[in-house]
Amino acid sequence: ETGVTQSPTHLIKTRGQQVTLRCSSQSGHNTVSWYQQALGQGPQFIFQYYREEENGRGNFPPRFSGLQFPNYSSELNVNALELDDSALYLCASSLSGAYGYTFGSGTRLTVV
Amino acid sequence: SQQGEEDPQALSIQEGENATMNCSYKTSINNLQWYRQNSGRGLVHLILIRSNEREKHSGRLRVTLDTSKKSSSLLITASRAADTASYFCATVFFQGAQKLVFGQGTRLTINP
């Protein structure tokens, strides 16, 4: 049984560019969530996917979008990058919110 | 705004001592979870306590939950240098998505 895998681990982008981050869920988990963690802060909920449908979204603009695939892997896309998008992006998978979430190691995004 | 708030923000103790961290939250919850994060890496799920539970143990960890005071505490007994990390409480809401709402965390340092 594998855990949650995120790629890439680090990324540097220029303001205005677009980025795609990827996440492979833990085997058997059908729910995936994405979080943004700024330096020194707790993670902030971006959105959640359940069986390929977005079923909840945090206070993030539409330029943050996502996908979940039939194998429950997921992508986070951010368009028109801003300097404040620099953060650690965490993917978490779960079978149910009644249990704990398994987090990946994150993607460190730096926007310059 | 973040739901949970951890207290203290930073804690430094000697190896072998016990460490206590507190978490307060604002609204009704389904369950509350504690996570550990090492040096900006992914979060590791430690323990989940449901709203109808008052205390839970896992190894050297003891978590309490007081729903009347909207607060929780995490006790780590017989601390080790490897316990040095940031600890976050996360409240869980079922509003379509199963959203984790994190506080800003407690930075725990165990001195050898």
PDB file of C-alpha atoms in Angstrom:
ATOM      1  CA  GLU A   1       0.000   0.000   0.000  1.00  0.00           C
ATOM      2  CA  THR A   2       1.539   3.305  -1.057  1.00  0.00           C
ATOM      3  CA  GLY A   3       0.966   6.694   0.515  1.00  0.00           C
ATOM      4  CA  VAL A   4       0.184   9.973  -1.212  1.00  0.00           C
ATOM      5  CA  THR A   5       2.719  11.043  -3.813  1.00  0.00           C
ATOM      6  CA  GLN A   6       3.042  14.603  -5.068  1.00  0.00           C
ATOM      7  CA  SER A   7       5.058  15.959  -7.960  1.00  0.00           C
ATOM      8  CA  PRO A   8       7.113  17.959  -8.471  1.00  0.00           C
ATOM      9  CA  THR A   9       8.642  18.562  -5.050  1.00  0.00           C
ATOM     10  CA  HIS A  10       9.864  22.055  -5.890  1.00  0.00           C
ATOM     11  CA  LEU A  11       8.930  24.483  -8.622  1.00  0.00           C
ATOM     12  CA  ILE A  12       9.854  28.039  -9.537  1.00  0.00           C
ATOM     13  CA  LYS A  13       7.528  30.012 -11.804  1.00  0.00           C
ATOM     14  CA  THR A  14       7.300  33.567 -13.027  1.00  0.00           C
ATOM     15  CA  ARG A  15       4.367  35.824 -12.175  1.00  0.00           C
ATOM     16  CA  GLY A  16       1.597  35.433 -14.746  1.00  0.00           C
ATOM     17  CA  GLN A  17       2.516  31.878 -15.669  1.00  0.00           C
ATOM     18  CA  GLN A  18       0.390  28.792 -15.161  1.00  0.00           C
ATOM     19  CA  VAL A  19       1.290  25.721 -13.105  1.00  0.00           C
ATOM     20  CA  THR A  20      -0.013  22.172 -12.716  1.00  0.00           C
ATOM     21  CA  LEU A  21       0.667  20.144  -9.594  1.00  0.00           C
ATOM     22  CA  ARG A  22      -0.028  16.434  -9.414  1.00  0.00           C
ATOM     23  CA  CYS A  23      -1.086  14.041  -6.705  1.00  0.00           C
ATOM     24  CA  SER A  24      -1.490  10.279  -6.546  1.00  0.00           C
ATOM     25  CA  SER A  25      -3.890   9.277  -3.797  1.00  0.00           C
ATOM     26  CA  GLN A  26      -3.321   6.469  -1.362  1.00  0.00           C
ATOM     27  CA  SER A  27      -4.656   3.181  -2.680  1.00  0.00           C
ATOM     28  CA  GLY A  28      -8.364   2.791  -1.947  1.00  0.00           C
ATOM     29  CA  HIS A  29      -8.960   6.464  -1.138  1.00  0.00           C
ATOM     30  CA  ASN A  30     -11.680   8.099  -3.236  1.00  0.00           C
ATOM     31  CA  THR A  31     -11.509  11.606  -1.786  1.00  0.00           C
ATOM     32  CA  VAL A  32      -8.712  14.062  -2.420  1.00  0.00           C
ATOM     33  CA  SER A  33      -8.264  17.552  -1.025  1.00  0.00           C
ATOM     34  CA  TRP A  34      -5.786  20.285  -1.766  1.00  0.00           C
ATOM     35  CA  TYR A  35      -4.390  22.725   0.760  1.00  0.00           C
ATOM     36  CA  GLN A  36      -2.192  25.794   0.529  1.00  0.00           C
ATOM     37  CA  GLN A  37       0.238  26.456   3.356  1.00  0.00           C
ATOM     38  CA  ALA A  38       2.012  29.802   3.494  1.00  0.00           C
ATOM     39  CA  LEU A  39       5.200  30.023   5.525  1.00  0.00           C
ATOM     40  CA  GLY A  40       4.494  29.969   9.243  1.00  0.00           C
ATOM     41  CA  GLN A  41       0.777  29.369   8.770  1.00  0.00           C
ATOM     42  CA  GLY A  42      -1.561  26.412   8.976  1.00  0.00           C
ATOM     43  CA  PRO A  43      -2.819  24.818   5.764  1.00  0.00           C
ATOM     44  CA  GLN A  44      -5.797  26.452   4.068  1.00  0.00           C
ATOM     45  CA  PHE A  45      -8.422  24.350   2.300  1.00  0.00           C
ATOM     46  CA  ILE A  46      -8.552  24.970  -1.463  1.00  0.00           C
ATOM     47  CA  PHE A  47     -11.022  22.336  -2.662  1.00  0.00           C
ATOM     48  CA  GLN A  48     -11.989  18.701  -2.450  1.00  0.00           C
ATOM     49  CA  TYR A  49     -12.856  16.089  -5.060  1.00  0.00           C
ATOM     50  CA  TYR A  50     -14.964  13.008  -4.477  1.00  0.00           C
ATOM     51  CA  ARG A  51     -15.341  10.485  -7.278  1.00  0.00           C
ATOM     52  CA  GLU A  52     -14.180  13.002  -9.898  1.00  0.00           C
ATOM     53  CA  GLU A  53     -16.561  15.773  -8.817  1.00  0.00           C
ATOM     54  CA  GLU A  54     -15.640  18.907  -6.878  1.00  0.00           C
ATOM     55  CA  ASN A  55     -17.771  18.798  -3.740  1.00  0.00           C
ATOM     56  CA  GLY A  56     -16.433  21.737  -1.815  1.00  0.00           C
ATOM     57  CA  ARG A  57     -14.268  24.791  -2.212  1.00  0.00           C
ATOM     58  CA  GLY A  58     -12.487  27.171   0.104  1.00  0.00           C
ATOM     59  CA  ASN A  59     -11.996  30.890  -0.294  1.00  0.00           C
ATOM     60  CA  PHE A  60      -9.791  30.731  -3.379  1.00  0.00           C
ATOM     61  CA  PRO A  61     -10.367  32.500  -6.719  1.00  0.00           C
ATOM     62  CA  PRO A  62     -11.439  30.631  -9.871  1.00  0.00           C
ATOM     63  CA  ARG A  63      -7.894  30.676 -11.230  1.00  0.00           C
ATOM     64  CA  PHE A  64      -7.358  27.783  -8.821  1.00  0.00           C
ATOM     65  CA  SER A  65      -8.911  24.750 -10.461  1.00  0.00           C
ATOM     66  CA  GLY A  66      -8.582  21.022 -10.260  1.00  0.00           C
ATOM     67  CA  LEU A  67      -9.344  17.627 -11.640  1.00  0.00           C
ATOM     68  CA  GLN A  68      -9.716  14.145 -10.245  1.00  0.00           C
ATOM     69  CA  PHE A  69      -9.218  11.180 -12.540  1.00  0.00           C
ATOM     70  CA  PRO A  70     -10.909   7.740 -12.525  1.00  0.00           C
ATOM     71  CA  ASN A  71      -7.946   6.282 -10.654  1.00  0.00           C
ATOM     72  CA  TYR A  72      -8.514   9.021  -8.030  1.00  0.00           C
ATOM     73  CA  SER A  73      -5.283  10.832  -8.810  1.00  0.00           C
ATOM     74  CA  SER A  74      -5.649  14.592  -8.987  1.00  0.00           C
ATOM     75  CA  GLU A  75      -4.272  17.809 -10.421  1.00  0.00           C
ATOM     76  CA  LEU A  76      -4.243  21.338  -9.093  1.00  0.00           C
ATOM     77  CA  ASN A  77      -3.963  24.056 -11.723  1.00  0.00           C
ATOM     78  CA  VAL A  78      -3.217  27.676 -10.955  1.00  0.00           C
ATOM     79  CA  ASN A  79      -3.452  30.283 -13.692  1.00  0.00           C
ATOM     80  CA  ALA A  80      -2.056  33.807 -13.778  1.00  0.00           C
ATOM     81  CA  LEU A  81       0.328  33.158 -10.906  1.00  0.00           C
ATOM     82  CA  GLU A  82       0.798  35.899  -8.338  1.00  0.00           C
ATOM     83  CA  LEU A  83       3.648  36.381  -5.888  1.00  0.00           C
ATOM     84  CA  ASP A  84       1.311  35.503  -2.992  1.00  0.00           C
ATOM     85  CA  ASP A  85       0.755  32.065  -4.520  1.00  0.00           C
ATOM     86  CA  SER A  86       4.200  31.122  -3.264  1.00  0.00           C
ATOM     87  CA  ALA A  87       3.518  28.389  -0.715  1.00  0.00           C
ATOM     88  CA  LEU A  88       3.637  24.703   0.062  1.00  0.00           C
ATOM     89  CA  TYR A  89       0.768  22.912  -1.699  1.00  0.00           C
ATOM     90  CA  LEU A  90      -0.418  19.792   0.046  1.00  0.00           C
ATOM     91  CA  CYS A  91      -2.584  17.019  -1.278  1.00  0.00           C
ATOM     92  CA  ALA A  92      -4.482  14.780   1.132  1.00  0.00           C
ATOM     93  CA  SER A  93      -6.513  11.687   0.469  1.00  0.00           C
ATOM     94  CA  SER A  94      -9.072   9.890   2.557  1.00  0.00           C
ATOM     95  CA  LEU A  95     -11.652   7.161   2.325  1.00  0.00           C
ATOM     96  CA  SER A  96     -13.941   9.171   4.538  1.00  0.00           C
ATOM     97  CA  GLY A  97     -13.672  12.301   6.615  1.00  0.00           C
ATOM     98  CA  ALA A  98     -14.600  10.192   9.595  1.00  0.00           C
ATOM     99  CA  TYR A  99     -11.036   8.942   9.510  1.00  0.00           C
ATOM    100  CA  GLY A 100      -7.728  10.717   9.250  1.00  0.00           C
ATOM    101  CA  TYR A 101      -6.303  12.080   6.063  1.00  0.00           C
ATOM    102  CA  THR A 102      -3.056  10.959   4.480  1.00  0.00           C
ATOM    103  CA  PHE A 103      -0.987  13.868   3.278  1.00  0.00           C
ATOM    104  CA  GLY A 104       1.683  13.973   0.635  1.00  0.00           C
ATOM    105  CA  SER A 105       5.017  15.691   1.225  1.00  0.00           C
ATOM    106  CA  GLY A 106       3.881  18.698  -0.741  1.00  0.00           C
ATOM    107  CA  THR A 107       5.046  20.817  -3.643  1.00  0.00           C
ATOM    108  CA  ARG A 108       6.970  23.948  -2.754  1.00  0.00           C
ATOM    109  CA  LEU A 109       5.954  26.602  -5.305  1.00  0.00           C
ATOM    110  CA  THR A 110       7.934  29.810  -5.573  1.00  0.00           C
ATOM    111  CA  VAL A 111       6.602  32.601  -7.778  1.00  0.00           C
ATOM    112  CA  VAL A 112       9.139  35.258  -8.766  1.00  0.00           C
TER     113      VAL A 112
ATOM    114  CA  SER B   1     -10.408  33.109   9.233  1.00  0.00           C
ATOM    115  CA  GLN B   2      -8.973  29.957  10.714  1.00  0.00           C
ATOM    116  CA  GLN B   3     -11.196  28.017  13.043  1.00  0.00           C
ATOM    117  CA  GLY B   4      -8.668  26.531  15.374  1.00  0.00           C
ATOM    118  CA  GLU B   5      -6.108  28.343  17.415  1.00  0.00           C
ATOM    119  CA  GLU B   6      -3.262  26.529  19.089  1.00  0.00           C
ATOM    120  CA  ASP B   7      -1.654  27.624  22.296  1.00  0.00           C
ATOM    121  CA  PRO B   8       1.189  28.153  22.880  1.00  0.00           C
ATOM    122  CA  GLN B   9       2.576  29.165  19.495  1.00  0.00           C
ATOM    123  CA  ALA B  10       5.980  27.827  20.532  1.00  0.00           C
ATOM    124  CA  LEU B  11       7.079  25.441  23.267  1.00  0.00           C
ATOM    125  CA  SER B  12      10.592  24.384  24.233  1.00  0.00           C
ATOM    126  CA  ILE B  13      11.159  21.613  26.788  1.00  0.00           C
ATOM    127  CA  GLN B  14      13.824  19.146  27.868  1.00  0.00           C
ATOM    128  CA  GLU B  15      13.863  15.608  26.579  1.00  0.00           C
ATOM    129  CA  GLY B  16      11.875  13.343  28.871  1.00  0.00           C
ATOM    130  CA  GLU B  17       9.441  16.043  29.955  1.00  0.00           C
ATOM    131  CA  ASN B  18       5.794  16.112  28.981  1.00  0.00           C
ATOM    132  CA  ALA B  19       4.493  18.565  26.394  1.00  0.00           C
ATOM    133  CA  THR B  20       0.953  19.922  26.389  1.00  0.00           C
ATOM    134  CA  MET B  21      -0.579  21.851  23.521  1.00  0.00           C
ATOM    135  CA  ASN B  22      -4.047  23.341  23.459  1.00  0.00           C
ATOM    136  CA  CYS B  23      -6.485  24.062  20.679  1.00  0.00           C
ATOM    137  CA  SER B  24      -9.627  26.157  20.686  1.00  0.00           C
ATOM    138  CA  TYR B  25     -12.254  26.325  17.984  1.00  0.00           C
ATOM    139  CA  LYS B  26     -15.373  28.316  17.284  1.00  0.00           C
ATOM    140  CA  THR B  27     -18.205  26.201  15.890  1.00  0.00           C
ATOM    141  CA  SER B  28     -19.676  22.734  16.230  1.00  0.00           C
ATOM    142  CA  ILE B  29     -17.557  19.955  14.816  1.00  0.00           C
ATOM    143  CA  ASN B  30     -17.897  16.389  13.654  1.00  0.00           C
ATOM    144  CA  ASN B  31     -14.449  15.409  14.832  1.00  0.00           C
ATOM    145  CA  LEU B  32     -11.085  16.955  15.663  1.00  0.00           C
ATOM    146  CA  GLN B  33      -7.740  15.697  14.456  1.00  0.00           C
ATOM    147  CA  TRP B  34      -4.149  16.366  15.428  1.00  0.00           C
ATOM    148  CA  TYR B  35      -1.328  16.381  12.907  1.00  0.00           C
ATOM    149  CA  ARG B  36       2.461  16.696  13.084  1.00  0.00           C
ATOM    150  CA  GLN B  37       4.600  18.450  10.498  1.00  0.00           C
ATOM    151  CA  ASN B  38       8.375  18.227  10.299  1.00  0.00           C
ATOM    152  CA  SER B  39      10.224  21.187   8.754  1.00  0.00           C
ATOM    153  CA  GLY B  40       7.688  22.233   6.124  1.00  0.00           C
ATOM    154  CA  ARG B  41       7.051  18.711   4.890  1.00  0.00           C
ATOM    155  CA  GLY B  42       3.746  16.873   4.673  1.00  0.00           C
ATOM    156  CA  LEU B  43       1.471  16.462   7.653  1.00  0.00           C
ATOM    157  CA  VAL B  44       1.271  13.191   9.535  1.00  0.00           C
ATOM    158  CA  HIS B  45      -2.036  12.213  11.097  1.00  0.00           C
ATOM    159  CA  LEU B  46      -1.626  11.510  14.807  1.00  0.00           C
ATOM    160  CA  ILE B  47      -5.036  10.978  16.301  1.00  0.00           C
ATOM    161  CA  LEU B  48      -8.735  11.618  15.677  1.00  0.00           C
ATOM    162  CA  ILE B  49     -11.280  12.256  18.399  1.00  0.00           C
ATOM    163  CA  ARG B  50     -14.989  12.335  17.648  1.00  0.00           C
ATOM    164  CA  SER B  51     -17.328  14.921  19.071  1.00  0.00           C
ATOM    165  CA  ASN B  52     -18.936  12.348  21.386  1.00  0.00           C
ATOM    166  CA  GLU B  53     -15.591  11.270  22.848  1.00  0.00           C
ATOM    167  CA  ARG B  54     -13.839  12.994  25.718  1.00  0.00           C
ATOM    168  CA  GLU B  55     -10.410  11.360  25.760  1.00  0.00           C
ATOM    169  CA  LYS B  56      -8.310   9.194  23.517  1.00  0.00           C
ATOM    170  CA  HIS B  57      -4.874   7.597  23.808  1.00  0.00           C
ATOM    171  CA  SER B  58      -2.353   6.460  21.250  1.00  0.00           C
ATOM    172  CA  GLY B  59       1.051   5.380  22.520  1.00  0.00           C
ATOM    173  CA  ARG B  60       2.617   8.413  24.209  1.00  0.00           C
ATOM    174  CA  LEU B  61      -0.179  10.687  22.985  1.00  0.00           C
ATOM    175  CA  ARG B  62      -3.256  11.652  24.946  1.00  0.00           C
ATOM    176  CA  VAL B  63      -5.947  13.865  23.469  1.00  0.00           C
ATOM    177  CA  THR B  64      -8.876  15.375  25.303  1.00  0.00           C
ATOM    178  CA  LEU B  65     -11.903  17.127  23.887  1.00  0.00           C
ATOM    179  CA  ASP B  66     -14.272  19.449  25.721  1.00  0.00           C
ATOM    180  CA  THR B  67     -17.086  20.373  23.357  1.00  0.00           C
ATOM    181  CA  SER B  68     -18.719  22.661  25.926  1.00  0.00           C
ATOM    182  CA  LYS B  69     -15.564  24.793  25.985  1.00  0.00           C
ATOM    183  CA  LYS B  70     -14.775  24.125  22.321  1.00  0.00           C
ATOM    184  CA  SER B  71     -11.270  23.103  23.194  1.00  0.00           C
ATOM    185  CA  SER B  72      -8.884  20.182  22.881  1.00  0.00           C
ATOM    186  CA  SER B  73      -5.479  19.350  24.245  1.00  0.00           C
ATOM    187  CA  LEU B  74      -2.648  17.122  23.067  1.00  0.00           C
ATOM    188  CA  LEU B  75      -0.283  15.683  25.637  1.00  0.00           C
ATOM    189  CA  ILE B  76       2.963  14.047  24.592  1.00  0.00           C
ATOM    190  CA  THR B  77       4.525  12.132  27.449  1.00  0.00           C
ATOM    191  CA  ALA B  78       8.215  11.351  27.891  1.00  0.00           C
ATOM    192  CA  SER B  79       9.200  13.576  24.973  1.00  0.00           C
ATOM    193  CA  ARG B  80      12.028  12.645  22.612  1.00  0.00           C
ATOM    194  CA  ALA B  81      14.186  14.736  20.309  1.00  0.00           C
ATOM    195  CA  ALA B  82      12.327  13.177  17.365  1.00  0.00           C
ATOM    196  CA  ASP B  83       9.113  14.816  18.615  1.00  0.00           C
ATOM    197  CA  THR B  84      10.505  18.200  17.547  1.00  0.00           C
ATOM    198  CA  ALA B  85       7.986  19.426  14.964  1.00  0.00           C
ATOM    199  CA  SER B  86       4.971  21.669  14.465  1.00  0.00           C
ATOM    200  CA  TYR B  87       1.679  20.330  15.748  1.00  0.00           C
ATOM    201  CA  PHE B  88      -1.671  21.332  14.298  1.00  0.00           C
ATOM    202  CA  CYS B  89      -5.203  20.691  15.371  1.00  0.00           C
ATOM    203  CA  ALA B  90      -7.793  20.482  12.634  1.00  0.00           C
ATOM    204  CA  THR B  91     -11.523  20.572  13.015  1.00  0.00           C
ATOM    205  CA  VAL B  92     -13.624  18.673  10.538  1.00  0.00           C
ATOM    206  CA  PHE B  93     -16.846  19.883   9.008  1.00  0.00           C
ATOM    207  CA  PHE B  94     -19.161  17.954   6.767  1.00  0.00           C
ATOM    208  CA  GLN B  95     -20.603  20.588   4.458  1.00  0.00           C
ATOM    209  CA  GLY B  96     -20.573  18.746   1.172  1.00  0.00           C
ATOM    210  CA  ALA B  97     -16.836  18.514   1.387  1.00  0.00           C
ATOM    211  CA  GLN B  98     -15.112  17.087   4.429  1.00  0.00           C
ATOM    212  CA  LYS B  99     -12.997  20.102   5.164  1.00  0.00           C
ATOM    213  CA  LEU B 100     -10.120  20.255   7.593  1.00  0.00           C
ATOM    214  CA  VAL B 101      -9.740  23.675   9.178  1.00  0.00           C
ATOM    215  CA  PHE B 102      -6.318  24.161  10.736  1.00  0.00           C
ATOM    216  CA  GLY B 103      -4.959  26.528  13.303  1.00  0.00           C
ATOM    217  CA  GLN B 104      -1.539  28.119  13.022  1.00  0.00           C
ATOM    218  CA  GLY B 105       0.123  25.329  14.969  1.00  0.00           C
ATOM    219  CA  THR B 106       2.438  24.944  17.930  1.00  0.00           C
ATOM    220  CA  ARG B 107       6.145  24.743  17.233  1.00  0.00           C
ATOM    221  CA  LEU B 108       7.555  22.178  19.693  1.00  0.00           C
ATOM    222  CA  THR B 109      11.286  21.936  20.321  1.00  0.00           C
ATOM    223  CA  ILE B 110      12.700  19.107  22.433  1.00  0.00           C
ATOM    224  CA  ASN B 111      16.137  19.900  23.807  1.00  0.00           C
ATOM    225  CA  PRO B 112      18.483  16.959  24.424  1.00  0.00           C
TER     226      PRO B 112
END
